Coordinates of C-alpha atoms in Angstrom, one line a residue:
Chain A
X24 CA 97.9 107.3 69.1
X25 CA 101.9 107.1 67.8
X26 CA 101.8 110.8 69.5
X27 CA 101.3 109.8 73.2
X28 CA 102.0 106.4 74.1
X29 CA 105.7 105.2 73.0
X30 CA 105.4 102.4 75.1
X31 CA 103.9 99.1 73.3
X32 CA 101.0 98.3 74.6
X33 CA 100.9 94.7 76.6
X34 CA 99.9 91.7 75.7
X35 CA 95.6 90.9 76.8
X36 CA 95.2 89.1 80.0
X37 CA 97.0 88.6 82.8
X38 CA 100.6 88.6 83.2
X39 CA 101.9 85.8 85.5
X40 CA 105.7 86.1 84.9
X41 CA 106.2 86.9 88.7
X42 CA 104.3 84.0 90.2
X43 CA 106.5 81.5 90.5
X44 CA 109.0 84.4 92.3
X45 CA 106.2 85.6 94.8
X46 CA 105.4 82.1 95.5
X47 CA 108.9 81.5 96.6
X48 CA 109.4 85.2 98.6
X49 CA 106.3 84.2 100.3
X50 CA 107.8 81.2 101.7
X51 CA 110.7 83.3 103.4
X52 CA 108.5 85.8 105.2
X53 CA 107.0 82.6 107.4
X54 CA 103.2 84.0 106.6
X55 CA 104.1 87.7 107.7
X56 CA 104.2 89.5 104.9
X57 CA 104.8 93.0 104.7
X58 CA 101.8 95.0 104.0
X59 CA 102.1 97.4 100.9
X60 CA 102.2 101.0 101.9
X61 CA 98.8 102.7 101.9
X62 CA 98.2 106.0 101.7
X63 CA 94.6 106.0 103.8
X64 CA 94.3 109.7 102.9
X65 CA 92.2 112.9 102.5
X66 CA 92.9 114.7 99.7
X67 CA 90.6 117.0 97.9
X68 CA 90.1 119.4 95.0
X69 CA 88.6 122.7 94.5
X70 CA 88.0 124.9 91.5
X71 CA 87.8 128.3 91.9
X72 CA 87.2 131.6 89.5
X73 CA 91.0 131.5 88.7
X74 CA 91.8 128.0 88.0
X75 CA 92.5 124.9 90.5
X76 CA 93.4 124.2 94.1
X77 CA 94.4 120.6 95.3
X78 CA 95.0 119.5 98.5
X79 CA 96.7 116.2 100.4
X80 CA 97.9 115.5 104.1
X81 CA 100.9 113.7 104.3
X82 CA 100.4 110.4 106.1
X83 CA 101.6 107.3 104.8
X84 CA 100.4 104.0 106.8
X85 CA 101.8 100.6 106.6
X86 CA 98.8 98.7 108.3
X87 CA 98.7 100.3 111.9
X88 CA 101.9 102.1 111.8
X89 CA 102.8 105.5 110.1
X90 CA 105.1 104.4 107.5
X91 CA 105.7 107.8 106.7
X92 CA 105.1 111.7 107.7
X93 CA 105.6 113.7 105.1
X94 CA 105.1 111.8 102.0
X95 CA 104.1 113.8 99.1
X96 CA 100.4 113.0 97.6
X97 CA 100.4 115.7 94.8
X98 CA 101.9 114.5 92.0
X99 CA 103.1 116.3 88.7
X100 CA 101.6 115.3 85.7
X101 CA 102.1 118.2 83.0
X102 CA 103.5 121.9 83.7
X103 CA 99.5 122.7 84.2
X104 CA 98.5 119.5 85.5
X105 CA 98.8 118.1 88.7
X106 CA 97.7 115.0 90.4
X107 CA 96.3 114.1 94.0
X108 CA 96.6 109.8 94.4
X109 CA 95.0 108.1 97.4
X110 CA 95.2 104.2 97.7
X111 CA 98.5 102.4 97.4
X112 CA 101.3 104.8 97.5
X113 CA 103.5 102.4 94.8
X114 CA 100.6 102.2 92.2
X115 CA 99.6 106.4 92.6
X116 CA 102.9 106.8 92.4
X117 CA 104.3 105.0 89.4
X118 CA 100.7 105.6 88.2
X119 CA 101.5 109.2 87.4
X120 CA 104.9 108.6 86.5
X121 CA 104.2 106.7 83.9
X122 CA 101.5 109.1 83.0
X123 CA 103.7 112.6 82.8
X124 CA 106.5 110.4 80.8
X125 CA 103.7 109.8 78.3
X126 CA 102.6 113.4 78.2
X127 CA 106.0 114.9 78.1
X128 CA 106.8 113.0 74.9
X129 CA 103.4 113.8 73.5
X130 CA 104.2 117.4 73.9
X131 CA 107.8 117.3 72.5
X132 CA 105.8 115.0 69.5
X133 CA 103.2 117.2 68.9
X134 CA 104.2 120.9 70.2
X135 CA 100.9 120.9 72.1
X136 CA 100.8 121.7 75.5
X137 CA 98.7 118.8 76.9
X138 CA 94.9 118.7 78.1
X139 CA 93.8 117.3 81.5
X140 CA 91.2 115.3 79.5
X141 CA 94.2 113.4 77.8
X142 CA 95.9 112.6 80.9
X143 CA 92.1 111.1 82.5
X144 CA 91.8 109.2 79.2
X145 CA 95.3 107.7 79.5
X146 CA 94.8 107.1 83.0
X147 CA 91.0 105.5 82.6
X148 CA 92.4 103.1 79.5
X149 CA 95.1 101.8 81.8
X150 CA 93.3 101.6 85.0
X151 CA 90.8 99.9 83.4
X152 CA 92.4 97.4 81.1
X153 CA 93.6 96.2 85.0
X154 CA 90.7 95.6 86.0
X155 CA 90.9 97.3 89.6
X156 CA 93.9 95.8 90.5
X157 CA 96.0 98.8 89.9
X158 CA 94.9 100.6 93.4
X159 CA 95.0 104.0 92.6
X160 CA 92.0 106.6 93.3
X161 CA 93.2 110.0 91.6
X162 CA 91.8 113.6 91.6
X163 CA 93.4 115.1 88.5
X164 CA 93.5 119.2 88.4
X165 CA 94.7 121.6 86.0
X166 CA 94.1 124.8 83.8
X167 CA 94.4 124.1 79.9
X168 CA 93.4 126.3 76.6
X169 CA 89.6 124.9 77.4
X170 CA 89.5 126.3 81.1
X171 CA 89.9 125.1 84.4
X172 CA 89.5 121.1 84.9
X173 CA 88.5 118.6 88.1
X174 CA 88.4 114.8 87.5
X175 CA 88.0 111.7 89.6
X176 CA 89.5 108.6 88.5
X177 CA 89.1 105.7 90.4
X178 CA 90.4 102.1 90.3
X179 CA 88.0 100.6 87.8
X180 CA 88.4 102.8 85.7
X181 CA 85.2 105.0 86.4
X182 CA 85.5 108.9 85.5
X183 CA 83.9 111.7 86.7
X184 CA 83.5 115.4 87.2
X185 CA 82.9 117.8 89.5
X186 CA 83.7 121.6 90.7
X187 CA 84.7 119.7 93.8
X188 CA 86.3 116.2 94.7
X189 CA 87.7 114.4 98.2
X190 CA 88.7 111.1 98.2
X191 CA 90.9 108.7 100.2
X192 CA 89.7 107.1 103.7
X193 CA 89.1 110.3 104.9
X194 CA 86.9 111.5 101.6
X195 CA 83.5 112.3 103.9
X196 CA 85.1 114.6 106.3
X197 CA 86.4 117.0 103.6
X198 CA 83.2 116.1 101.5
X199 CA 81.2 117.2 104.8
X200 CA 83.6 120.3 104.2
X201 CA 83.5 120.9 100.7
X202 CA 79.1 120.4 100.2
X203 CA 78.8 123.3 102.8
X204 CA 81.1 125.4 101.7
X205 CA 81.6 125.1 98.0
X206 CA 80.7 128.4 95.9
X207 CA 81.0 129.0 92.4
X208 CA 83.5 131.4 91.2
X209 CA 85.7 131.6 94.3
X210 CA 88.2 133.7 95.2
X211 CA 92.0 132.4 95.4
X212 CA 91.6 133.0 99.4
X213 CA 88.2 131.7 100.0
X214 CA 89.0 128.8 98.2
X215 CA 92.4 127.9 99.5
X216 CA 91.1 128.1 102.9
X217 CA 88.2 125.6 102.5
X218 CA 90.9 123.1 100.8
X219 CA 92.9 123.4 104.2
X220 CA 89.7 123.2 106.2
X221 CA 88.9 120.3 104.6
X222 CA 91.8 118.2 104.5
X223 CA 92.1 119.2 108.2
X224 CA 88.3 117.9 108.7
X225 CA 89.8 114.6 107.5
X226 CA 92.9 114.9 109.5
X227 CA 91.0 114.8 112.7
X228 CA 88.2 112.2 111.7
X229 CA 90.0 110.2 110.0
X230 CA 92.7 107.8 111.3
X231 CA 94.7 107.2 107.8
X232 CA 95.0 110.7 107.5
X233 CA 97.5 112.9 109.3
X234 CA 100.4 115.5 110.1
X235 CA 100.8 118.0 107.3
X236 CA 98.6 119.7 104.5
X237 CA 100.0 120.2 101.1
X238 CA 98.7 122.4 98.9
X239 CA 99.1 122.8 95.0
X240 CA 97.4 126.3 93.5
X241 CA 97.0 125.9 89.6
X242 CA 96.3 129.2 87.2
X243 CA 97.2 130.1 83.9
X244 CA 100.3 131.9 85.0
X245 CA 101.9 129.2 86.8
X246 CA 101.9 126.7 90.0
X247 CA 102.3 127.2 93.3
X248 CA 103.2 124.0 95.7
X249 CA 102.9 124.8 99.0
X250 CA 104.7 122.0 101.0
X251 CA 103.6 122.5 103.8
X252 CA 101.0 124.7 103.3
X253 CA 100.0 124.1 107.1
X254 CA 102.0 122.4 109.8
X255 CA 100.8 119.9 112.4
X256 CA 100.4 121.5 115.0
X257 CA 101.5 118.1 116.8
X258 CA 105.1 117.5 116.7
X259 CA 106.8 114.7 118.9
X260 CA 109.9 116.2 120.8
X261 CA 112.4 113.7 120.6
X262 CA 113.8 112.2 124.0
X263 CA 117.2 111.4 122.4
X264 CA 119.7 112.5 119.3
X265 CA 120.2 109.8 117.0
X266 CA 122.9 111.7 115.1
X267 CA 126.5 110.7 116.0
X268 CA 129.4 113.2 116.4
X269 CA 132.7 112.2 114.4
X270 CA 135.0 110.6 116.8
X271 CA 131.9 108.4 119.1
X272 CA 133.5 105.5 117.7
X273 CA 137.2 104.5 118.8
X274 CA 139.8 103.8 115.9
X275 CA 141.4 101.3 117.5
X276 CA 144.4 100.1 114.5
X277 CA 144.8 101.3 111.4
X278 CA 146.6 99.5 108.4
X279 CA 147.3 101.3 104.9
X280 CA 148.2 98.7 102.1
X281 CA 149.4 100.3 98.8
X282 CA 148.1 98.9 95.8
X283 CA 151.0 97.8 93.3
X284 CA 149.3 98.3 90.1
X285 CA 151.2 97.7 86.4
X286 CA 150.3 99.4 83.2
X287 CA 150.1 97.3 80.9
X288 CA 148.3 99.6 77.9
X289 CA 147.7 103.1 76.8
X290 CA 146.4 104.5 74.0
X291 CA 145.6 107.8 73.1
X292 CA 142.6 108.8 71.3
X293 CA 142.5 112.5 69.4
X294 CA 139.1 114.1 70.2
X295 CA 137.8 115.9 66.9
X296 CA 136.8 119.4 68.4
X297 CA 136.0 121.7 65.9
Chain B
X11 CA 86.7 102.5 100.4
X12 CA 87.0 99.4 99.8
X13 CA 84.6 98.6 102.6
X14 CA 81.9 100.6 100.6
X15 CA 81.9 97.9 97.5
X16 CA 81.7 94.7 99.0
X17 CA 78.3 94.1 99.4
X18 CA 76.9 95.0 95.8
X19 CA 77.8 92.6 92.6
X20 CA 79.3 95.5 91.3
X21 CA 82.7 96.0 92.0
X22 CA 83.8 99.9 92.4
X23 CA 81.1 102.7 91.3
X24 CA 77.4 101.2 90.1
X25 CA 75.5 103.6 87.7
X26 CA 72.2 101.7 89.8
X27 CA 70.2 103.7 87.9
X28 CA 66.9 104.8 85.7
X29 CA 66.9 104.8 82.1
X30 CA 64.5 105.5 79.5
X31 CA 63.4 105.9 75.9
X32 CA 60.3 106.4 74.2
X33 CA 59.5 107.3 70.5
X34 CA 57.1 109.8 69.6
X35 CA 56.0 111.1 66.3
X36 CA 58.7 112.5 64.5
X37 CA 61.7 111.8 67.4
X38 CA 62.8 109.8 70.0
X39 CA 63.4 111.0 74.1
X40 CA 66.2 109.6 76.3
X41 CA 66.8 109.9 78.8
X42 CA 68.2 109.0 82.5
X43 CA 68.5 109.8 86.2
X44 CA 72.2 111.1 87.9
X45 CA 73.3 109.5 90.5
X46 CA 75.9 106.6 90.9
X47 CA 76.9 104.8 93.6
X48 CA 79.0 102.3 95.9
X49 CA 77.5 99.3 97.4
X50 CA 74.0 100.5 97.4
X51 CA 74.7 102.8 100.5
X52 CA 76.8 105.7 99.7
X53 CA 76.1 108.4 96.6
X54 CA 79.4 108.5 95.1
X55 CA 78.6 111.2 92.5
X56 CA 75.1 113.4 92.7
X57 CA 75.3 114.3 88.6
X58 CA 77.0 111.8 86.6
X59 CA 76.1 111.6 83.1
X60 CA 74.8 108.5 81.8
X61 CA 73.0 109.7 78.2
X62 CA 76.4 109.8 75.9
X63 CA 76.1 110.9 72.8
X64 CA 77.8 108.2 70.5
X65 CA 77.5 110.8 66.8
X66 CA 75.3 113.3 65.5
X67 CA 72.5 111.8 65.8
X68 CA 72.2 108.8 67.9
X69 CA 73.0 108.6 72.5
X70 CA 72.8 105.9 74.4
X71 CA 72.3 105.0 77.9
X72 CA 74.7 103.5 80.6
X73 CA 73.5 101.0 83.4
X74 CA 75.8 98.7 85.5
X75 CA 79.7 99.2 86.7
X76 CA 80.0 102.6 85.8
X77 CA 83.9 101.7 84.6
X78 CA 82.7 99.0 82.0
X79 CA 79.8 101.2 80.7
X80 CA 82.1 104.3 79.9
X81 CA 84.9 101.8 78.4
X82 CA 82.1 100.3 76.4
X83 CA 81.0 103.6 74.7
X84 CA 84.4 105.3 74.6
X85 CA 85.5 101.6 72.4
X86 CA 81.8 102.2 70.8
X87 CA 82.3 106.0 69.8
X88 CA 85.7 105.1 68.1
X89 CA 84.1 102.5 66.0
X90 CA 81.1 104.2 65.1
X91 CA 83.1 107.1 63.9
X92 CA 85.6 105.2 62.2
X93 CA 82.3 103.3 60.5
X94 CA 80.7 106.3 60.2
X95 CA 83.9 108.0 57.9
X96 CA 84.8 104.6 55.8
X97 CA 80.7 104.4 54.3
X98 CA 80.7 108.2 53.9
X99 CA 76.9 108.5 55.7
X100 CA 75.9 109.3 58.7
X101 CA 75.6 106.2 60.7
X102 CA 72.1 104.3 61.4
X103 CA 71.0 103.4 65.0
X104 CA 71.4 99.6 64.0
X105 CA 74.4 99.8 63.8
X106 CA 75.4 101.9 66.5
X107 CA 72.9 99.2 68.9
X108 CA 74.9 96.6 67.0
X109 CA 78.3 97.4 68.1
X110 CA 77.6 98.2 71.6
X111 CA 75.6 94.8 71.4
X112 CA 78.9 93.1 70.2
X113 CA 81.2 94.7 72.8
X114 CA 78.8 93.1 75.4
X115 CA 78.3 89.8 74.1
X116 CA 81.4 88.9 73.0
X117 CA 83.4 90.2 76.7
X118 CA 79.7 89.0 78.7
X119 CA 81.9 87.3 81.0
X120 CA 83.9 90.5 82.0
X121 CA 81.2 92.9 81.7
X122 CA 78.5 94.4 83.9
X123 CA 77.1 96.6 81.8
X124 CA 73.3 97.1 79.7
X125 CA 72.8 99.9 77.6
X126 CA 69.5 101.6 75.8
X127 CA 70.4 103.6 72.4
X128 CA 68.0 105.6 71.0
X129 CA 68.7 108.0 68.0
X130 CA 67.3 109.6 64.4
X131 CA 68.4 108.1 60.7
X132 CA 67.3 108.9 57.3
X133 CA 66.6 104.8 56.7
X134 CA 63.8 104.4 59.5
X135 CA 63.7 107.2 61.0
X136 CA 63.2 107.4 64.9
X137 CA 64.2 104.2 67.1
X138 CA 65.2 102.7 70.0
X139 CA 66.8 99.2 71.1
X140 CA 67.9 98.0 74.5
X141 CA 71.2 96.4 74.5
X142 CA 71.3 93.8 77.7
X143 CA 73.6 92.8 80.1
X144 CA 74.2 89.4 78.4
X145 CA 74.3 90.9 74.8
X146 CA 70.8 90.7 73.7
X147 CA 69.8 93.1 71.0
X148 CA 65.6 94.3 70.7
X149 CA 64.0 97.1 68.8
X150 CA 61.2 98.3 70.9
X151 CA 59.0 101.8 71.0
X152 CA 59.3 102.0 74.0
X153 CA 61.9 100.7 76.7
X154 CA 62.9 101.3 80.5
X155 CA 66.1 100.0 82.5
X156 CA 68.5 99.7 85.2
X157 CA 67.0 99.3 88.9
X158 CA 64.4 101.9 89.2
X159 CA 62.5 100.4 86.0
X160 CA 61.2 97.7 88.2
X161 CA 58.8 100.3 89.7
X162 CA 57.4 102.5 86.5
X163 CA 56.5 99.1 84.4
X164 CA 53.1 99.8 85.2
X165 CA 53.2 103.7 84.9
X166 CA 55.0 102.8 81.4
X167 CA 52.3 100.1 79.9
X168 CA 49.8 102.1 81.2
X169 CA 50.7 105.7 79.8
X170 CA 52.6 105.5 76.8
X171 CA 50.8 105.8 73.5
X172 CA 52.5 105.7 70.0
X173 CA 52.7 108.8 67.7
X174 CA 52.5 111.3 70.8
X175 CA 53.5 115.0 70.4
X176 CA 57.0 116.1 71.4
X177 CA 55.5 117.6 74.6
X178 CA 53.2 114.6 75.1
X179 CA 56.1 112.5 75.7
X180 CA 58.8 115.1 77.2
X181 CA 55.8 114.5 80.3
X182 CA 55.8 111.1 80.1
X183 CA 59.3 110.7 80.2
X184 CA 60.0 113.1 83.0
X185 CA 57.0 111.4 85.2
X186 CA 58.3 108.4 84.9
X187 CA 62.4 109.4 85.8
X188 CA 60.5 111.1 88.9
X189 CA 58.8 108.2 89.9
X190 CA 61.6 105.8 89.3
X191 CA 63.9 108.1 91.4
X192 CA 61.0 108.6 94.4
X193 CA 61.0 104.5 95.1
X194 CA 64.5 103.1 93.8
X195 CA 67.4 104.4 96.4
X196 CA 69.9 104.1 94.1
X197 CA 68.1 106.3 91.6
X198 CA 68.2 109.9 92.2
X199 CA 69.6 113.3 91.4
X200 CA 68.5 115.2 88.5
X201 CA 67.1 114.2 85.3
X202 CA 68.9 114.3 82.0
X203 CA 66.5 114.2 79.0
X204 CA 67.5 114.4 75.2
X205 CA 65.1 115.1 72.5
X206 CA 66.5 113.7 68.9
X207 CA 64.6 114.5 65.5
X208 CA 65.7 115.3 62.0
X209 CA 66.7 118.6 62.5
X210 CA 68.7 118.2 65.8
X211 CA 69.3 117.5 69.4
X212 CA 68.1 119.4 72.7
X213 CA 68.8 119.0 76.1
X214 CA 66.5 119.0 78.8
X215 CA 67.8 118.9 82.5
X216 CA 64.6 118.5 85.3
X217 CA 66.9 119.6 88.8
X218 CA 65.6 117.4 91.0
X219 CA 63.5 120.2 92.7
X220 CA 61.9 120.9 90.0
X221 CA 60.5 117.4 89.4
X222 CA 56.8 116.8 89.4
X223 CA 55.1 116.1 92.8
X224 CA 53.0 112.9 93.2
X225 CA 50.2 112.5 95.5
X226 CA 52.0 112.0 98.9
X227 CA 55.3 113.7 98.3

């Protein structure tokens, strides 16, 4: 327990430090709030005869609006261990931050490379301990000593495993996908393609997912992180150039003012180098 | 997905399930159906586990939020073990009932979550004891849970007998998963069945093809 987690572990129950601050910012936004960023996604994972294949598109929505194109879904967790988050991009995000911190000073503690069972342990205590609030639906994948490894974790806290995952608002299209044409023991090809099938299926079903597929290939000799694996084949031509030549904008005066500046101390301090 | 959860108490995945144990002469069966779900409409995972294996010798079996159920016996398994090393013995199926029993009553406000744990000691030998949602403890032969038990009561009262052979009641068991899962929708999948006795444990999976065929199926 000393190993992995340096952080001190939080007091029980709720913490209501920032209520009185919310309360206030609330006041200013005249009962518009902004909406936090969602990532209504498809991602999905595969495992195949040689290790693990994840795959995200790379829509990010702010209620109806695309907040961004090409955010990144797959996050990295451990060298052999990476991590697909749908929900609320902050909380994926600082989710598996928090998660490869703890990890990479469990490694350095212990000298063991990590296990994608610790990570989905670490990730189910925490998730659960905030009781769903924490909005983060994760597919974890990676190859350890003990073989290749899928897992769900989802907001509750509620594990699970399976040779292969989809989940986000677009989770039924690739599922649709991934029931027909999931094999055991695929090849690296086979397998990549039904990943980008899938994530494409939810692409065009699903209106949270879009532009991009990203795609993370995980063996025992290493990682490849395609990004973009697959372009969109839709891409808006922009009417007008936003970027600004030097010079649009006329100087009209220009003052220089020296600073008068006094020294008033110096010391000199001997570095010892040996 | 959120959309999915609203309707259900539950909040995120339900284990609404089919559990079972039954003592026969010289063991115990568990055992439990595989499918979980989100708000009573959509299967979120075809073969989840729900029989856990707590030590050597004693499982136990997960109904309600499927979250709080696996917190429950992942908190249960540490002190059981931790138990299990400080009085040097093996430990008995009291007391692994007793702490899940005290992890539910004491956090009964929080907690959606019943258990059945069913197991072999050298102090009374085969037993079972239903853990409820509110924290009740009971040592019964025989007991079934979650929401497919409401419709294999009568198949239970009728066709369990005590002292059956290990056969006798690896039927009975797997009769009564099948016709759990063949009237409760959120039952389903395969079934997982483990047989405990003195000299070990064995694991029985039924696909769900292979399950036995009632009159009008």
């Amino acid at each position: 327990m000393a190993l992995s987690n340096l952080l001190e572990i939080p007091a029980a129950g709720f913490n209501f430090d920032n209520a009185t601050r919310n309360a206030a910012l609330e006041g200013l936004f005249e009962g518009q709030k902004p909406k936090p960023m969602k990532t209504g996604t498809t991602i999905a994972g595969v495992v195949f005869k040689d290790g693990v294949i994840l795959g995200a598109d790379t829509r990010a929505t702010s209620g109806e609006v695309v907040a961004d194109k090409m955010c990144d879904k797959i996050h990295y967790i451990a060298p052999n261990i990476y991590c697909c988050g749908a929900g609320t991009a902050a909380d994926t995000g600082k989710t598996t931050d928090l998660v490869a911190s703890n990890l990479a000073i469990f490694s350095l503690n212990s000298g063991r490379n990590p296990r994608i069972i610790m990570a989905v342990n670490i990730l189910q205590d925490m998730l659960y301990r905030y009781r769903g609030q924490i909005g983060a639906n994760l597919i974890l994948g990676g190859v350890d000593c003990t073989g290749n490894h899928l897992y769900t974790v989802g907001p509750y806290g509620s594990v699970n495993t399976m040779p292969y995952l989809s989940m986000g608002s677009g989770d039924l299209a690739a599922l649709g996908i991934l029931e027909d044409g999931f094999k055991p023991n695929l090849e690296l090809e086979e397998a990549k393609q039904l990943v980008r099938v899938a994530i494409h299926a939810g692409i065009m079903n699903d209106l949270g997912s879009g532009h991009n597929i990203d795609i993370c290939v995980i063996t025992r000799q290493g990682v490849d992180h395609n990004r973009p694996y697959q372009e969109s084949e839709y891409k808006d031509n922009r009417k007008v150039n936003y970027r600004y030549r030097p010079g649009t904008t006329t100087i009209l005066t220009e003052k220089v003012v020296p600073l008068k500046l006094e020294l008033v101390q110096e010391t000199v301090q001997q570095m010892e180098t040996a | 997905m959120e959309k999915r959860c609203l309707d259900s108490g539950v909040k995120g995945v339900s284990t609404g399930t089919t559990i079972l144990a039954a003592i026969f002469d010289g063991g115990v069966v568990i055992g439990s159906d595989s499918r979980a779900s989100m708000g009573g409409e959509y299967v979120s995972s075809k073969t989840i586990n729900k029989v856990i294996q707590v030590h050597d010798r004693i499982f136990c079996c997960m109904a309600g939020s499927l979250a709080d159920a696996q917190a429950v016996t992942k908190a249960a398994k540490f002190h059981l073990s931790l138990h299990s090393i400080q009085m040097e013995t093996p430990p008995l199926v009291i007391s692994a009932a007793s702490v899940l029993k005290d992890l539910c009553y004491k956090n009964k406000e929080e907690l959606q979550a019943g258990f059945i744990t069913a197991g072999w000691d050298t102090k009374k030998g085969p037993q079972v004891y239903v853990v409820s949602l509110g924290g009740m403890l009971h040592s019964q032969p025989v007991t079934i849970g979650g929401s497919g038990s409401t419709y294999i009561y009568g198949y239970v009262d009728a066709k369990y007998k005590p002292k059956m052979s290990r056969e006798e009641c690896l039927q009975f068991a797997t009769n009564a998963l099948a016709l759990a899962m063949g009237r409760d929708n959120v039952s389903g999948g395969v079934a997982h069945l483990v047989v405990i006795t003195e000299t070990g444990v064995e694991h029985v999976v039924v696909p769900g093809n292979k399950l036995p065929k009632f009159h009008d199926e």
